[in-house]
Amino acid sequence: MDFVDRVIALRKPLDLNLFALVCEVFTDASRINSWVCAAVKHNVQHLLLVLDQIHLEPLELPHCLFTCDTLRKAFIMADILLNLPSSIHFSNLKLLTLQYVVFPGYESTQQLFSGLPVLEELTLDSCCWLNVEIVTIALPMLKKLDIKENLADQDNCQFFIIAENLNSFYYIDTLKNDYWIYNTVSLDWGLMGLCSTDDIGESSRLREVAQRAGRLLRGISCAKELLLTPYAFEVCNLLLGGNWR
């Protein structure tokens, strides 16, 4: 880590195309944040953060990251509470992937999604929404949205997705959350992959999943190509009272 400090300190004032950091945090949260700040200072365009062993010391990503106007692609995989600053604006960010992060509440979550004016691809993989009841994803330039829920959590969040240019939507899990898609003219490709009904549990929960599947399918009903897993067919059949139409 001392070597990395020296490399960053002695680096010439040239722009960074990519800053990738894969490490265990342990007691070095402040040091890692200083590296991220250095990357921002060097006008980083692509950022990859894969951080583990964070529970030993709280990690709050530096505020300078959330106003980085050179960042174009960001991938953050870290089991952290995503404490966000009051000012968030990614003027050039086109691709964002968040994996395992915990969203703290409604206001900060909305601040994040409101600060992505040119985002084209968004992936939310195994994120935690336990403290959030409503999420509005209103992104006018969004073309691709991938969502995979967290198997360990029993979330019950409502997602309102407003993206008139969306042409690809991917979802997989057991619909712990409720999804409503608005204003989509036509998707090129859509997938609704539901896990086995054995994993979903009792009949009342299965019926709730079926109702949520129906609402989600209404939002992607105009897809040119739509893939459904076998278990998605099963819950849709339940929604139709056991009769195909």
Coordinates of C-alpha atoms in Angstrom, one line a residue:
M1 CA 0.0 0.0 0.0
D2 CA 2.9 2.3 0.6
F3 CA 4.1 1.6 -2.9
V4 CA 0.7 2.6 -4.3
D5 CA 0.8 5.8 -2.3
R6 CA 4.2 6.7 -3.8
V7 CA 3.0 5.8 -7.4
I8 CA 0.0 8.1 -7.0
A9 CA 2.1 10.9 -5.4
L10 CA 4.7 10.8 -8.1
R11 CA 2.4 10.4 -11.0
K12 CA 2.7 13.1 -13.7
P13 CA -0.4 15.3 -14.1
L14 CA -1.8 13.3 -16.9
D15 CA -5.4 12.1 -17.3
L16 CA -6.4 8.6 -16.2
N17 CA -8.4 6.4 -18.6
L18 CA -9.0 3.7 -16.0
F19 CA -8.6 3.4 -12.3
A20 CA -9.3 -0.2 -11.0
L21 CA -9.0 -1.2 -7.4
V22 CA -9.8 -4.7 -6.1
C23 CA -8.8 -5.1 -2.4
E24 CA -9.8 -5.9 1.1
V25 CA -10.4 -2.8 3.1
F26 CA -9.8 -3.9 6.7
T27 CA -8.5 -0.7 8.5
D28 CA -7.5 1.2 5.4
A29 CA -10.7 3.0 4.5
S30 CA -9.2 6.5 4.6
R31 CA -6.3 5.4 2.4
I32 CA -8.5 3.9 -0.2
N33 CA -10.6 7.1 -0.3
S34 CA -7.5 9.1 -0.9
W35 CA -6.7 6.9 -3.9
V36 CA -10.2 7.5 -5.3
C37 CA -9.8 11.2 -4.8
A38 CA -6.5 11.1 -6.6
A39 CA -8.2 9.3 -9.5
V40 CA -10.9 12.0 -9.7
K41 CA -8.2 14.7 -9.6
H42 CA -6.6 13.0 -12.6
N43 CA -9.9 13.2 -14.6
V44 CA -10.6 9.5 -14.5
Q45 CA -13.0 8.2 -17.2
H46 CA -13.5 4.6 -16.1
L47 CA -13.7 3.5 -12.5
L48 CA -13.8 -0.1 -11.1
L49 CA -14.1 -0.6 -7.3
V50 CA -14.3 -4.1 -5.9
L51 CA -14.0 -3.8 -2.1
D52 CA -14.2 -6.6 0.5
Q53 CA -13.9 -6.9 4.3
I54 CA -15.5 -3.5 4.9
H55 CA -17.4 -4.5 8.1
L56 CA -14.2 -4.0 10.1
E57 CA -14.2 -0.3 9.5
P58 CA -17.0 1.9 8.0
L59 CA -16.3 3.1 4.5
E60 CA -17.9 6.2 3.0
L61 CA -16.9 7.0 -0.6
P62 CA -15.5 10.5 -0.9
H63 CA -17.9 13.2 -1.9
C64 CA -15.6 14.4 -4.8
L65 CA -16.5 11.1 -6.6
F66 CA -20.2 12.1 -6.9
T67 CA -19.4 15.3 -8.9
C68 CA -16.8 13.9 -11.2
D69 CA -17.6 15.4 -14.6
T70 CA -15.0 13.2 -16.5
L71 CA -16.4 9.8 -15.4
R72 CA -18.0 7.8 -18.2
K73 CA -18.2 4.3 -16.7
A74 CA -18.4 3.2 -13.1
F75 CA -18.6 -0.3 -11.5
I76 CA -18.9 -0.4 -7.7
M77 CA -19.1 -3.8 -6.0
A78 CA -19.0 -3.3 -2.2
D79 CA -21.2 -4.2 0.7
I80 CA -21.4 -0.7 2.0
L81 CA -24.1 1.7 3.1
L82 CA -24.1 4.2 0.2
N83 CA -24.0 7.5 2.2
L84 CA -24.4 10.2 -0.4
P85 CA -23.6 13.9 -0.4
S86 CA -26.3 16.5 -0.9
S87 CA -24.8 17.4 -4.3
I88 CA -24.7 14.7 -6.9
H89 CA -24.1 15.3 -10.6
F90 CA -22.4 13.0 -13.1
S91 CA -22.5 15.1 -16.3
N92 CA -20.8 12.4 -18.5
L93 CA -21.6 9.1 -16.8
K94 CA -23.1 6.7 -19.3
L95 CA -22.8 3.3 -17.6
L96 CA -23.3 2.6 -13.9
T97 CA -23.2 -0.8 -12.2
L98 CA -23.9 -1.1 -8.4
Q99 CA -23.5 -4.5 -6.8
Y100 CA -24.3 -5.3 -3.1
V101 CA -24.6 -1.7 -2.0
V102 CA -27.1 -0.7 0.6
F103 CA -29.3 2.3 -0.1
P104 CA -29.9 4.4 3.1
G105 CA -33.2 6.0 2.4
Y106 CA -35.6 7.6 -0.1
E107 CA -34.1 11.1 -0.3
S108 CA -30.5 10.1 -1.0
T109 CA -31.6 7.4 -3.4
Q110 CA -33.5 10.0 -5.4
Q111 CA -30.6 12.4 -5.3
L112 CA -28.4 9.7 -7.0
F113 CA -30.9 8.9 -9.8
S114 CA -31.6 12.6 -10.3
G115 CA -27.9 13.2 -10.9
L116 CA -27.5 11.0 -14.0
P117 CA -28.7 13.1 -16.9
V118 CA -27.0 11.2 -19.7
L119 CA -26.9 7.6 -18.2
E120 CA -27.5 5.0 -20.9
E121 CA -26.9 1.7 -19.0
L122 CA -27.8 0.9 -15.4
T123 CA -27.3 -2.4 -13.5
L124 CA -28.6 -2.9 -10.0
D125 CA -27.3 -6.3 -8.8
S126 CA -28.2 -7.7 -5.4
C127 CA -28.6 -4.2 -3.8
C128 CA -30.4 -3.7 -0.6
W129 CA -33.5 -1.4 -0.4
L130 CA -34.7 -2.3 3.2
N131 CA -34.8 1.4 4.2
V132 CA -36.4 2.6 1.0
E133 CA -40.1 2.3 0.2
I134 CA -40.2 4.0 -3.2
V135 CA -37.6 4.4 -5.9
T136 CA -38.2 6.6 -9.0
I137 CA -35.8 5.9 -11.9
A138 CA -36.5 8.7 -14.3
L139 CA -33.7 8.8 -16.8
P140 CA -34.4 10.2 -20.3
M141 CA -31.3 8.7 -22.0
L142 CA -31.5 5.3 -20.4
K143 CA -31.4 2.5 -23.0
K144 CA -30.5 -0.6 -20.9
L145 CA -31.7 -1.6 -17.4
D146 CA -30.7 -4.8 -15.6
I147 CA -32.0 -5.7 -12.2
K148 CA -31.2 -8.7 -10.0
E149 CA -32.6 -8.7 -6.5
N150 CA -30.8 -9.7 -3.3
L151 CA -31.8 -13.3 -2.3
A152 CA -31.0 -12.7 1.4
D153 CA -33.3 -9.7 1.9
Q154 CA -37.1 -9.4 2.0
D155 CA -37.5 -6.0 0.5
N156 CA -40.9 -4.5 -0.3
C157 CA -40.0 -1.5 -2.4
Q158 CA -42.0 0.0 -5.3
F159 CA -39.9 1.0 -8.4
F160 CA -41.3 3.5 -10.8
I161 CA -39.2 3.4 -14.0
I162 CA -39.7 6.3 -16.5
A163 CA -37.4 5.9 -19.5
E164 CA -38.9 6.6 -22.9
N165 CA -35.7 5.5 -24.7
L166 CA -35.4 2.1 -22.9
N167 CA -34.8 -0.7 -25.4
S168 CA -33.4 -3.5 -23.2
F169 CA -34.7 -4.7 -19.8
Y170 CA -33.5 -7.6 -17.8
Y171 CA -34.9 -8.9 -14.5
I172 CA -34.2 -12.0 -12.5
D173 CA -35.3 -13.2 -9.0
T174 CA -38.6 -13.6 -7.1
L175 CA -40.1 -10.1 -7.3
K176 CA -39.6 -9.1 -3.7
N177 CA -40.1 -5.6 -5.0
D178 CA -42.8 -4.2 -7.3
Y179 CA -41.9 -2.8 -10.7
W180 CA -43.8 -0.3 -12.8
I181 CA -42.5 0.7 -16.3
Y182 CA -43.9 3.8 -17.9
N183 CA -43.6 5.6 -21.3
T184 CA -41.6 2.9 -23.0
V185 CA -42.4 3.0 -26.7
S186 CA -40.9 -0.4 -27.7
L187 CA -38.2 -2.6 -26.3
D188 CA -35.9 -4.5 -28.6
W189 CA -35.3 -7.1 -25.9
G190 CA -36.8 -8.0 -22.5
L191 CA -36.3 -10.9 -20.0
M192 CA -38.3 -11.7 -16.9
G193 CA -36.6 -14.6 -15.1
L194 CA -38.3 -15.8 -12.0
C195 CA -36.7 -18.3 -9.6
S196 CA -38.5 -21.6 -8.8
T197 CA -41.8 -21.3 -7.1
D198 CA -40.4 -23.7 -4.5
D199 CA -38.1 -20.8 -3.5
I200 CA -41.0 -18.3 -3.5
G201 CA -42.8 -20.2 -0.7
E202 CA -46.5 -20.2 0.4
S203 CA -49.5 -19.7 -1.9
S204 CA -50.2 -16.2 -0.7
R205 CA -46.7 -15.1 -1.6
L206 CA -46.9 -16.9 -4.9
R207 CA -50.1 -15.0 -5.8
E208 CA -48.4 -11.7 -4.9
V209 CA -45.5 -12.6 -7.2
A210 CA -48.0 -13.4 -9.9
Q211 CA -49.7 -10.0 -9.6
R212 CA -46.3 -8.2 -9.6
A213 CA -45.3 -10.2 -12.7
G214 CA -48.5 -9.0 -14.4
R215 CA -47.7 -5.4 -13.7
L216 CA -44.1 -5.8 -14.9
L217 CA -45.2 -7.5 -18.1
R218 CA -47.6 -4.7 -18.9
G219 CA -44.6 -2.4 -18.9
I220 CA -42.7 -4.5 -21.4
S221 CA -45.6 -5.9 -23.4
C222 CA -44.4 -4.2 -26.6
A223 CA -41.0 -5.9 -26.6
K224 CA -39.9 -7.2 -30.0
E225 CA -38.3 -10.2 -28.3
L226 CA -39.3 -11.3 -24.8
L227 CA -37.8 -14.2 -22.9
L228 CA -39.6 -15.8 -19.9
T229 CA -38.2 -18.6 -17.7
P230 CA -40.3 -21.7 -17.1
Y231 CA -41.2 -20.5 -13.6
A232 CA -42.3 -17.1 -15.0
F233 CA -44.7 -19.0 -17.2
E234 CA -45.9 -20.8 -14.1
V235 CA -46.7 -17.7 -12.1
C236 CA -48.4 -16.1 -15.2
N237 CA -50.6 -19.1 -15.5
L238 CA -51.6 -18.6 -11.8
L239 CA -52.4 -15.0 -12.6
L240 CA -54.7 -16.2 -15.4
G241 CA -56.5 -18.6 -13.0
G242 CA -54.8 -21.6 -14.4
N243 CA -56.1 -21.0 -18.0
W244 CA -54.0 -19.9 -20.9
R245 CA -55.4 -17.1 -23.0

